[in-house]
Short mmCIF file of C-alpha atoms in Angstrom, two decimals:
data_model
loop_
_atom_site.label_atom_id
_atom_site.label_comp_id
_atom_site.label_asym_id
_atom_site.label_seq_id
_atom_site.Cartn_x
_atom_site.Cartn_y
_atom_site.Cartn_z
CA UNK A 290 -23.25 -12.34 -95.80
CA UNK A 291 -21.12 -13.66 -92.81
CA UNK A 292 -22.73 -15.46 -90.01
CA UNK A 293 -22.89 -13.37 -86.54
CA UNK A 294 -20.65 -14.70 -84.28
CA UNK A 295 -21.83 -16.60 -81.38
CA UNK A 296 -23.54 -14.98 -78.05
CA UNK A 297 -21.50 -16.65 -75.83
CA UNK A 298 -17.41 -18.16 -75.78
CA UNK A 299 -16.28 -20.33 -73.40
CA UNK A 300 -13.67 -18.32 -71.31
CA UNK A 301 -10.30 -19.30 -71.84
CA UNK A 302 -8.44 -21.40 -69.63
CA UNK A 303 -6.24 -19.93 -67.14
CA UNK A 304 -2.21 -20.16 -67.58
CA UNK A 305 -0.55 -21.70 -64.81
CA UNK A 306 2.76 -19.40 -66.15
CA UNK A 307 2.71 -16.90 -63.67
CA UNK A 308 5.98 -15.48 -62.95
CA UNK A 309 6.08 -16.82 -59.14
CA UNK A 310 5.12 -19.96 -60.40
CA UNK A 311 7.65 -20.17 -63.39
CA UNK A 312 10.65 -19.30 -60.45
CA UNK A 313 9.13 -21.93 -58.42
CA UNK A 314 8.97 -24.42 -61.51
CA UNK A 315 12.74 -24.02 -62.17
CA UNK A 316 13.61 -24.63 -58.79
CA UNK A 317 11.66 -27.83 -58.47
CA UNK A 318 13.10 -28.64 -61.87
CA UNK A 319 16.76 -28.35 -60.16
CA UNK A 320 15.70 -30.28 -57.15
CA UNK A 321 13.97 -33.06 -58.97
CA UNK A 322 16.80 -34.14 -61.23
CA UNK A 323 19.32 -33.99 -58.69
CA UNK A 324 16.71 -36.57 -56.16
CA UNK A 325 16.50 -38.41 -59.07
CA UNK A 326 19.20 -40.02 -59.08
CA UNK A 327 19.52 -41.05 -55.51
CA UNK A 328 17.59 -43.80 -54.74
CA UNK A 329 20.09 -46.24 -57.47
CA UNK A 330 22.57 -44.30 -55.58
CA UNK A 331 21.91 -44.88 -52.41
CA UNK A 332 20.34 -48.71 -52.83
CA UNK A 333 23.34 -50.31 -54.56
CA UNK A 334 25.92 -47.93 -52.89
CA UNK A 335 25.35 -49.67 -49.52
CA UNK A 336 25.07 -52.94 -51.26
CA UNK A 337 27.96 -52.46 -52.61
CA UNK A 338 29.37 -51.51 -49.44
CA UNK A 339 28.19 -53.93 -46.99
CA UNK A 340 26.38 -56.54 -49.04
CA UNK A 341 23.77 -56.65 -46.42
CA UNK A 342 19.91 -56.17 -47.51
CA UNK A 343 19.38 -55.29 -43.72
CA UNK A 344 21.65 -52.69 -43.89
CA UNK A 345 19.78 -50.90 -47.03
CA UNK A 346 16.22 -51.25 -45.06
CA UNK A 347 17.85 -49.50 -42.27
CA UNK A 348 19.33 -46.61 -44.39
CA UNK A 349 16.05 -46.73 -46.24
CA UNK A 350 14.12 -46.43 -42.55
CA UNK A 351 16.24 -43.68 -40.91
CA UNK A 352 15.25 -41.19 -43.58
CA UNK A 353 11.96 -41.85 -43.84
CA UNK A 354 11.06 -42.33 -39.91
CA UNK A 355 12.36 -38.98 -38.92
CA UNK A 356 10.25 -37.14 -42.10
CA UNK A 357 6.82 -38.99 -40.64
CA UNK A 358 7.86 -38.18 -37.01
CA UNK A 359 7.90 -34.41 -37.59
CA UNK A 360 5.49 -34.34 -41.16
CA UNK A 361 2.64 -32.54 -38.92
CA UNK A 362 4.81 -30.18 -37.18
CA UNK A 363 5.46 -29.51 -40.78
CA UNK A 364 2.23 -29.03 -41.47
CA UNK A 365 1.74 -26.77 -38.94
CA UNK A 366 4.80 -24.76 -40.04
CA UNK A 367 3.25 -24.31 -43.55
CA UNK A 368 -0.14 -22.80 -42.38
CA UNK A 369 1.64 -20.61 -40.15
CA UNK A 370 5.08 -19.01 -41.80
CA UNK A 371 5.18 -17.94 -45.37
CA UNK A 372 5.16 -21.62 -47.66
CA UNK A 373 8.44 -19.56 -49.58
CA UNK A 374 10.72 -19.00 -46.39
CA UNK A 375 9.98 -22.57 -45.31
CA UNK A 376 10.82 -23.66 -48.67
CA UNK A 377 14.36 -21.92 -49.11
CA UNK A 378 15.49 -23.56 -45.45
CA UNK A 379 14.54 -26.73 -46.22
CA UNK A 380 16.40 -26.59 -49.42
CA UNK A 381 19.16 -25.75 -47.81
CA UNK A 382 19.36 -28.31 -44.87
CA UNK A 383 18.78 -31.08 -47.77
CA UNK A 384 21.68 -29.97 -49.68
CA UNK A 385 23.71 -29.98 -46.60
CA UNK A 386 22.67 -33.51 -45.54
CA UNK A 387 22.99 -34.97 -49.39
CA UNK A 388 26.86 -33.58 -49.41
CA UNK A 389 27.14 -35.50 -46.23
CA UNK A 390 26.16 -38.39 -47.45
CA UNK A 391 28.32 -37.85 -50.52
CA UNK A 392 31.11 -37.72 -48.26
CA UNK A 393 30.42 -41.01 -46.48
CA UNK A 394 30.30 -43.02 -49.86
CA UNK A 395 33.53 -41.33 -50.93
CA UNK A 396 35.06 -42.37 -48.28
CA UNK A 397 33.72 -46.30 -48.17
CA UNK A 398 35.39 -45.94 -51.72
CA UNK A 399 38.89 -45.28 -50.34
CA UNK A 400 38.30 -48.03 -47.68
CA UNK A 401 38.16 -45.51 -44.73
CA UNK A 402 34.65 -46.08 -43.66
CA UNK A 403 32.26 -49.78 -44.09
CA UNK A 404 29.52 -51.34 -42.12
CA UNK A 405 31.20 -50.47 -38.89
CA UNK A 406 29.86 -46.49 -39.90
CA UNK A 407 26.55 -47.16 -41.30
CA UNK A 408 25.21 -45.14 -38.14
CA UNK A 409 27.06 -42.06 -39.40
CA UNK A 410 25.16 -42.44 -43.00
CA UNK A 411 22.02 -43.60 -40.81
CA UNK A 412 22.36 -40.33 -38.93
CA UNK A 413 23.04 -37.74 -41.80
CA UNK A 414 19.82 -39.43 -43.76
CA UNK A 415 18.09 -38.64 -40.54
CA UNK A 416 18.42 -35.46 -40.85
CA UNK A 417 17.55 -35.66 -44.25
CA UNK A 418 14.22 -37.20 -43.68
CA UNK A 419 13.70 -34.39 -41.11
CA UNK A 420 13.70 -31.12 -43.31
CA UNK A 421 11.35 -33.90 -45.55
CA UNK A 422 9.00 -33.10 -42.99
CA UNK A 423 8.40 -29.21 -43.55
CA UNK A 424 9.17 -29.32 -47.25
CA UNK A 425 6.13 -31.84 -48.01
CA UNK A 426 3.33 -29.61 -46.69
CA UNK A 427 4.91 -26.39 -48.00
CA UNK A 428 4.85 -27.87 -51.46
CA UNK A 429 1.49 -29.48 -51.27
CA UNK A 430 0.13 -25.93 -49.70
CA UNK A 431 2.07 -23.30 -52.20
CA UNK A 432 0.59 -24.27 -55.41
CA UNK A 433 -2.62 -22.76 -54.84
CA UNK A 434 -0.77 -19.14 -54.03
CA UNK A 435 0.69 -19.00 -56.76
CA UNK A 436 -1.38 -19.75 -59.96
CA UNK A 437 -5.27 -19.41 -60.53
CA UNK A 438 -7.44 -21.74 -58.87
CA UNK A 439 -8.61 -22.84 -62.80
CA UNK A 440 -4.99 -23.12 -63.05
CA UNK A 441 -4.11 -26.00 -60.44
CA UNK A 442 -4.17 -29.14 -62.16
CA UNK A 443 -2.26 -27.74 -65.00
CA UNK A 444 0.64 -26.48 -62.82
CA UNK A 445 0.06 -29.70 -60.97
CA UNK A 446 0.24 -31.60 -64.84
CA UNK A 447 3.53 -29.04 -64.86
CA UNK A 448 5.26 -29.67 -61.96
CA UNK A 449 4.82 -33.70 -62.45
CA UNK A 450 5.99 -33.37 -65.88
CA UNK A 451 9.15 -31.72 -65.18
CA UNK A 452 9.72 -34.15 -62.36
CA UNK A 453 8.81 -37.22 -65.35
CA UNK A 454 11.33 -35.89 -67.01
CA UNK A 455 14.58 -35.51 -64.45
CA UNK A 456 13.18 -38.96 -63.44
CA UNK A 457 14.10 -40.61 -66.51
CA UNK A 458 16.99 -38.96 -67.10
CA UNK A 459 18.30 -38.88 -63.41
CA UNK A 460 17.87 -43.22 -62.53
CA UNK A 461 19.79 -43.67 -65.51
CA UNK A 462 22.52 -41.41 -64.83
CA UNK A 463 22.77 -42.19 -61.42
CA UNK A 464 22.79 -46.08 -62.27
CA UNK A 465 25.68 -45.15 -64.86
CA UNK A 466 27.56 -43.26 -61.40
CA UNK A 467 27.11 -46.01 -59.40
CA UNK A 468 28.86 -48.51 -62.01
CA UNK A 469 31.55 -46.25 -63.11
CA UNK A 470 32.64 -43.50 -60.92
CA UNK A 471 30.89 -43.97 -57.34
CA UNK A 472 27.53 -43.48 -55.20
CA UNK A 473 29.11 -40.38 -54.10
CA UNK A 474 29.04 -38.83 -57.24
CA UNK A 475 25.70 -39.19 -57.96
CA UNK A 476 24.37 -37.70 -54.09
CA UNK A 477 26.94 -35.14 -54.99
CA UNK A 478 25.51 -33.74 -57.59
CA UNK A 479 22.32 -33.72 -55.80
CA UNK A 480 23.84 -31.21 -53.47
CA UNK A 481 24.37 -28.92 -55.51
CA UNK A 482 20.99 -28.72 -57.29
CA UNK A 483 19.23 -28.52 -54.28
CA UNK A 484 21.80 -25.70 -53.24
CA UNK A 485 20.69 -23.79 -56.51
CA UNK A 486 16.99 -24.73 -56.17
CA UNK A 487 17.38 -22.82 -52.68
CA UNK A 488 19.13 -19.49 -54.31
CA UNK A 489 16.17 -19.39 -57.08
CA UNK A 490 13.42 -20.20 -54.19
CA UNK A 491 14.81 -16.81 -52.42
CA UNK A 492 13.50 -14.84 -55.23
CA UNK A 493 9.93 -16.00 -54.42
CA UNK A 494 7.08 -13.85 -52.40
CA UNK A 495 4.88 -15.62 -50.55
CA UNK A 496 2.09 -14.29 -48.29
CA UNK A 497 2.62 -15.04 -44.88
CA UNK A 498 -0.35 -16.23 -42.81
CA UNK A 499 -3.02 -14.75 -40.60
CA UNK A 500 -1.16 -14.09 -37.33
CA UNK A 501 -2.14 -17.16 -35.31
CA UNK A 502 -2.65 -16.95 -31.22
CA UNK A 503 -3.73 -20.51 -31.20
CA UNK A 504 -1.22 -23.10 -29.93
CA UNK A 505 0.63 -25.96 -31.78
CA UNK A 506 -1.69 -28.78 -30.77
CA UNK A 507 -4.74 -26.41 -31.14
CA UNK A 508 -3.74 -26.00 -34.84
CA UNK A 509 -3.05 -29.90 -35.24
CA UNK A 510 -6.84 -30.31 -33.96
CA UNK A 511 -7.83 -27.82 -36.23
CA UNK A 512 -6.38 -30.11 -39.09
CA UNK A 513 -7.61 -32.90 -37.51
CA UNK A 514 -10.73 -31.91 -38.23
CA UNK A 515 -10.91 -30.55 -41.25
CA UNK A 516 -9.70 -34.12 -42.20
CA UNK A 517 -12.06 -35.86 -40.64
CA UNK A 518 -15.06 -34.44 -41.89
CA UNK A 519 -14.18 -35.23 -45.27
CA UNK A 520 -15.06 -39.21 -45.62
CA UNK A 521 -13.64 -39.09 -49.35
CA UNK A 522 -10.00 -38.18 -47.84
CA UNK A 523 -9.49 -40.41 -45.10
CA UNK A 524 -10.65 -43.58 -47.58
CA UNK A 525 -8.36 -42.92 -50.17
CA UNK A 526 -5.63 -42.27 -47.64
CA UNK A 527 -6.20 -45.15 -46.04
CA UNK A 528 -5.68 -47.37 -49.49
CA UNK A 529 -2.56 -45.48 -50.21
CA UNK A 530 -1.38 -46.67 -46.49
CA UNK A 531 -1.60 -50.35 -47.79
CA UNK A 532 -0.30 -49.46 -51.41
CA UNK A 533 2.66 -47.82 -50.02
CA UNK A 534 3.56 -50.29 -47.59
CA UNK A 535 4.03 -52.56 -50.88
CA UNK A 536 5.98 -50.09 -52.76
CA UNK A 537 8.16 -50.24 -49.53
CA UNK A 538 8.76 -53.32 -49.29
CA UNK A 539 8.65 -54.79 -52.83
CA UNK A 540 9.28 -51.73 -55.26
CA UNK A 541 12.08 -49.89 -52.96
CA UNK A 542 13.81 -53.36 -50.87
CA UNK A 543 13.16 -56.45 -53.17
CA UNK A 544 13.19 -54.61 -55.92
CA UNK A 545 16.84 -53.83 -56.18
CA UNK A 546 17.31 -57.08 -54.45
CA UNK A 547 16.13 -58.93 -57.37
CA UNK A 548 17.37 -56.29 -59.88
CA UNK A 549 21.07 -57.20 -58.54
CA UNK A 550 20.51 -61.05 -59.28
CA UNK A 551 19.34 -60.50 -63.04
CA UNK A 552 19.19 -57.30 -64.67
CA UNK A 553 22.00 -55.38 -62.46
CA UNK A 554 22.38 -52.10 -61.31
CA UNK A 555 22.36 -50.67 -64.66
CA UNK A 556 19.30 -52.56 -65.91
CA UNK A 557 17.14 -51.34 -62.56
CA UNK A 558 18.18 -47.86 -63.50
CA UNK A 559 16.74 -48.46 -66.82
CA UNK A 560 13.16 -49.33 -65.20
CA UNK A 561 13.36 -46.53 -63.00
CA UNK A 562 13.89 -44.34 -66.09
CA UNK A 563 10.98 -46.21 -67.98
CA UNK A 564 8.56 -45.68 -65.13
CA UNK A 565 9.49 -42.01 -65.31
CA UNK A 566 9.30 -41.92 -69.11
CA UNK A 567 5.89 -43.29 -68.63
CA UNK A 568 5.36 -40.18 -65.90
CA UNK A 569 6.48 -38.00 -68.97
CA UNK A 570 4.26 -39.05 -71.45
CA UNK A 571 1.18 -38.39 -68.59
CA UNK A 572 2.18 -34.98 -68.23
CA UNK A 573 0.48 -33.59 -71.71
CA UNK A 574 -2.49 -35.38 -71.00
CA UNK A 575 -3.18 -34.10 -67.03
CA UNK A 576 -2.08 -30.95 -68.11
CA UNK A 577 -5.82 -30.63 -70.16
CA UNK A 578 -7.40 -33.62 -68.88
CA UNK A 579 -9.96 -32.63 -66.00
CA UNK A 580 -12.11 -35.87 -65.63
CA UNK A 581 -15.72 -35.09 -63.71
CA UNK A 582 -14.90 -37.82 -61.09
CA UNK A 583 -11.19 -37.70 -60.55
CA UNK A 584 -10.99 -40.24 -57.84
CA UNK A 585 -12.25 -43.14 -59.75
CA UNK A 586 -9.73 -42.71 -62.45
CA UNK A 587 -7.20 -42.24 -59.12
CA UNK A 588 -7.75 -45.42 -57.65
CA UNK A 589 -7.92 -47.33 -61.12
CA UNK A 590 -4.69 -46.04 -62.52
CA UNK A 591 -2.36 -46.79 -60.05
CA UNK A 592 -3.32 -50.79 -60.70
CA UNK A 593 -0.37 -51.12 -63.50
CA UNK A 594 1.96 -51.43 -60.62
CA UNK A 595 0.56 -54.99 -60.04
CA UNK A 596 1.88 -55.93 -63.64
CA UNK A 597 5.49 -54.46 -62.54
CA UNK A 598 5.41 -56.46 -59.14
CA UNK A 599 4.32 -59.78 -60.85
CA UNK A 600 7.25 -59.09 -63.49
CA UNK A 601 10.16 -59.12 -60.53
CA UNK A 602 8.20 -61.76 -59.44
CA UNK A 603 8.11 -64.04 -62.43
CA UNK A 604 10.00 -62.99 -65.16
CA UNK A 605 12.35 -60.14 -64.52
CA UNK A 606 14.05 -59.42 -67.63
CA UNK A 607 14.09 -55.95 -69.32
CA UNK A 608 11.95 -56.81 -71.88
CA UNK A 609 8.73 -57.73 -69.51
CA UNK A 610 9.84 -54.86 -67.03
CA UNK A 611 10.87 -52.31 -69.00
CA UNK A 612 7.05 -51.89 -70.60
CA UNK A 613 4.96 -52.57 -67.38
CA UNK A 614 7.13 -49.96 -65.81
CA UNK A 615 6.49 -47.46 -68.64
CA UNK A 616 2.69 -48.20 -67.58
CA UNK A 617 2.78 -47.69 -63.69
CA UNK A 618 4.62 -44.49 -64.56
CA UNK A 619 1.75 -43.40 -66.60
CA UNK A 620 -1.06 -44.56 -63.94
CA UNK A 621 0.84 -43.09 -60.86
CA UNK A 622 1.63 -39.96 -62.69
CA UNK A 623 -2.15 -39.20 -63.53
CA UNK A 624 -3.58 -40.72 -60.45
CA UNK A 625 -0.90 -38.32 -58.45
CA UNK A 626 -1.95 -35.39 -59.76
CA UNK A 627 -5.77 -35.98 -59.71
CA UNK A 628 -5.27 -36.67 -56.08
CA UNK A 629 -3.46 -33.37 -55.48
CA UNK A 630 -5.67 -31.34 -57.03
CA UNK A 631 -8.48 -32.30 -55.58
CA UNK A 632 -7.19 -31.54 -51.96
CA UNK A 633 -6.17 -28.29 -53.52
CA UNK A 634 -9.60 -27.71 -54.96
CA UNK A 635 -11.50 -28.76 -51.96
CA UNK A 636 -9.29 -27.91 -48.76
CA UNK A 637 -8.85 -24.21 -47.66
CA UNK A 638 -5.52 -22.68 -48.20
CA UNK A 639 -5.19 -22.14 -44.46
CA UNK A 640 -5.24 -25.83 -43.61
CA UNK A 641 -3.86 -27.29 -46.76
CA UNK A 642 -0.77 -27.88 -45.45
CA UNK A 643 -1.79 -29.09 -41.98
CA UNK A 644 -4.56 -31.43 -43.97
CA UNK A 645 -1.78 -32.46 -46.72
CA UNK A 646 0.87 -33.59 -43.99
CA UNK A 647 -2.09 -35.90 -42.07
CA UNK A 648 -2.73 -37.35 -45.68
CA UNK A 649 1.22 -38.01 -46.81
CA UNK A 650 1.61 -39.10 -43.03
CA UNK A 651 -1.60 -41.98 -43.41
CA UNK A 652 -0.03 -42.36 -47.08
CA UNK A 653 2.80 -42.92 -46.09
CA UNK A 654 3.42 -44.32 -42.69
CA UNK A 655 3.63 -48.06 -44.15
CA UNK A 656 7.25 -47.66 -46.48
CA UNK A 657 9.23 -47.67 -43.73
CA UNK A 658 7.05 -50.62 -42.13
CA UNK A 659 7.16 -52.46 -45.41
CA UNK A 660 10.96 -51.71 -45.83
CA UNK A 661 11.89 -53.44 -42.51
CA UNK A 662 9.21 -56.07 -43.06
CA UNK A 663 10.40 -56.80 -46.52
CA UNK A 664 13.84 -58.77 -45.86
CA UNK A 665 12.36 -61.00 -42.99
CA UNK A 666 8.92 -62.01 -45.07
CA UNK A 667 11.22 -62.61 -47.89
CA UNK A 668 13.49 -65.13 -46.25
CA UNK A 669 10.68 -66.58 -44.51
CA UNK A 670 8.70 -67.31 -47.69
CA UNK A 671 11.04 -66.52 -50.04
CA UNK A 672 10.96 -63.56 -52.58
CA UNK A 673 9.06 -64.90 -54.77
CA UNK A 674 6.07 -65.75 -52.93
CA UNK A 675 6.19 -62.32 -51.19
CA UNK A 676 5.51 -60.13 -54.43
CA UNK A 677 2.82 -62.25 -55.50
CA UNK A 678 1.21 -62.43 -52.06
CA UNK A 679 1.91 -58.47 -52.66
CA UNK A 680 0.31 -57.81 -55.37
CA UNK A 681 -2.97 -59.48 -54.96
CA UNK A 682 -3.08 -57.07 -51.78
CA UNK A 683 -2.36 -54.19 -53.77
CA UNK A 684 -5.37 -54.71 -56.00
CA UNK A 685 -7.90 -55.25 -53.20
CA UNK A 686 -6.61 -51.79 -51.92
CA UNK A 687 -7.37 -50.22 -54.71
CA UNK A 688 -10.90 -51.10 -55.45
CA UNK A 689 -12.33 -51.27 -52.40
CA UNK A 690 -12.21 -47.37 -51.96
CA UNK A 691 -14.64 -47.78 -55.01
CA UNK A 692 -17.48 -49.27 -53.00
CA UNK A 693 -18.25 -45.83 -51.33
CA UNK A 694 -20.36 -43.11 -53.04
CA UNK A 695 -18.02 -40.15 -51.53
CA UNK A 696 -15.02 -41.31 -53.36
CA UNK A 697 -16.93 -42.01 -56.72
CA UNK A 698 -18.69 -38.64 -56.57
CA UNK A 699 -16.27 -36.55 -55.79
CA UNK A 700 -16.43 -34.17 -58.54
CA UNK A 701 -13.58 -32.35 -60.76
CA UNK A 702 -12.71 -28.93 -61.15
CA UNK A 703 -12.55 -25.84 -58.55
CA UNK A 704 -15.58 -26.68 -55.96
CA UNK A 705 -17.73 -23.62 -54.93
CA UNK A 706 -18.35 -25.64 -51.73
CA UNK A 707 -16.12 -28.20 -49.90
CA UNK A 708 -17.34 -31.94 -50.26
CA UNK A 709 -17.66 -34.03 -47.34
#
């Protein structure tokens, strides 16, 4: 006699795979390898070039300063105009500006431009860092339009996966351009990926907003708030400011700095790629992994990267870096995508973008401070002492979010009702 089956299943889980989200996964799948491979690019093509630290913070600055000046105008943009339009024309400017840049470094490698042009390259990464600003929010904002809300963290898991992978493919790659063939190659090649990330992106529907009569600075208010009220958000935000100014300053500036004294430009591109093959291996487990208080496990797994920093530091040969970048991969990847789901979970989709570009813009505010602040704290204590100084920071910026109950109780999974 069989048994009688059970009175109640548990519901499956909901597939990301939609077919809007599977044309927006191949585009971001273009776009990441190709951006992939441009910070080793970019970082020892102007070294290269000039020879200058100074001149790679500035290069590093340009972009970034324009993307923070305009990320809540972006916001703005994404809660307004449908997240797919936005997407396409950003796509499009950035391939534009990375073929510009391509130029540039082609022609520093037939001796027609050097340092006297940097402000050409300074300009065209400018730009650059400007259509930065409206991609961010659309991205943070379009996920939750196009999959089940069940679905999020899995085509969260999904979309950091693919971007693990063209990671540790792409630093590699680009490291091999740099030392063989050119910088120009490698931002090249980025072009045109973000040229065909733009031609798929056309293919996807969007809904547009809710016709809004309210003016620009009424809808930044509106964000504003919905920020505010949330004590959890503005914490956490305000640790990644301080972790972010040290990945600016040590991770992005000394980084290669030290990397071209020891390992080489070939060897950095080899801990880039391990980080990302730790981001890889992450991907499998966010993709079923829904912990019931995500921000704890945030905050704790991004502490690897103080392991990585005291490596440089120390010891920085591939055999100490290459493993503790393998773990900050796997911390930042899962820490990433807890954090991004729950503001998808817990923000309405018709601020998310407006609330998104006030987090990335107290997030990330500090790289470009820690990129300029980098080369004169490192000459005036010396590299060394810098990153250690560094990392103790980082730590303290991690667990002091911790000490409040909003951040450790913030629970997992779609929220019937906003937390505070």
């Amino acid at each position: 006699m069989s048994s009688p089956e059970p009175l109640h299943r548990a519901a499956p889980r909901p597939s990301p795979w939609t077919p809007p989200f599977t044309r927006f996964f191949a585009a971001q799948t273009l776009s990441f390898f190709g951006s992939a491979m441009t910070p080793v690019a970019v970082s020892f093509g102007i070294l290269r070039v000039t020879g200058r630290i100074e001149d790679l913070s500035l290069v590093l600055a340009a972009n970034i300063v324009p993307m923070l000046a305009l990320l809540l105008f972006g916001g703005v943009i994404g809660d307004r105009l449908p997240r797919g339009r936005v997407l396409v024309l950003t796509h499009l400017a950035a391939a534009l500006t990375q073929a510009l840049t391509a130029l540039w470094f082609f022609a520093a490698a037939a001796g027609i431009a050097d340092r006297r042009h940097l402000v050409l390259l300074m300009a065209v990464t400018a730009a650059n860092g400007a259509a930065a600003a409206f991609t961010a929010p659309a991205l943070r904002g379009i996920i939750a339009e196009l999959v089940p809300a069940a679905a999020i963290g899995a085509a969260n898991a999904a979309r950091t996966t693919t971007r693990s992978a063209s990671r540790l493919l792409g630093p590699t790659i680009g490291g091999l351009l740099v030392a063989t063939a050119g910088a120009g190659w490698a931002l090249a090649i980025d072009a045109a990926c973000l040229a065909l990330a733009a031609a798929l992106l056309t293919r996807l529907r969007t809904e547009g907003r809710p016709e809004r009569t309210a003016s620009m600075l009424a809808d930044l208010r509106e964000g504003w708030a919905e920020f505010v009220s949330r004590r959890w958000l503005w914490i956490v935000s305000a640790s990644f400011f301080a972790v972010n100014l040290l990945i600016g300053g040590i991770w992005l500036v000394l980084g290669p700095v030290v990397a071209e004294g020891s390992i080489g430009a070939s060897g950095w591109g080899l801990v880039l790629g391990a980080r990302a093959a730790g981001l890889l291996l992450a991907g499998p487990i966010a993709y079923r992994w829904t912990p019931s208080r995500p921000l704890i496990w945030a905050q704790l797994l991004a502490l690897p990267y103080g392991g990585a920093f005291l490596a440089l530091a120390l010891a920085p040969r591939l055999e100490l870096l290459l493993p503790l970048a393998l773990l900050a991969g796997v911390g930042s990847a899962l820490e990433a995508i807890l954090w991004e789901t729950a503001l998808q979970h817990q923000i309405p989709a018709s601020a998310l973008s407006r609330v998104a570009s006030i987090d990335m813009l107290a997030s990330f505010a500090s790289v470009p401070v820690g990129q300029l602040l980098a080369p004169a704290i490192a000459a005036a204590a010396g590299v060394q002492a810098a990153i250690i100084v560094g990392t103790g920071v980082l730590v303290i910026a991690l667990l002091l979010p911790l000490l409040s109950r909003s951040v450790r109780q913030l629970p997992g999974g779609p929220a019937a009702h906003p937390v505070p």
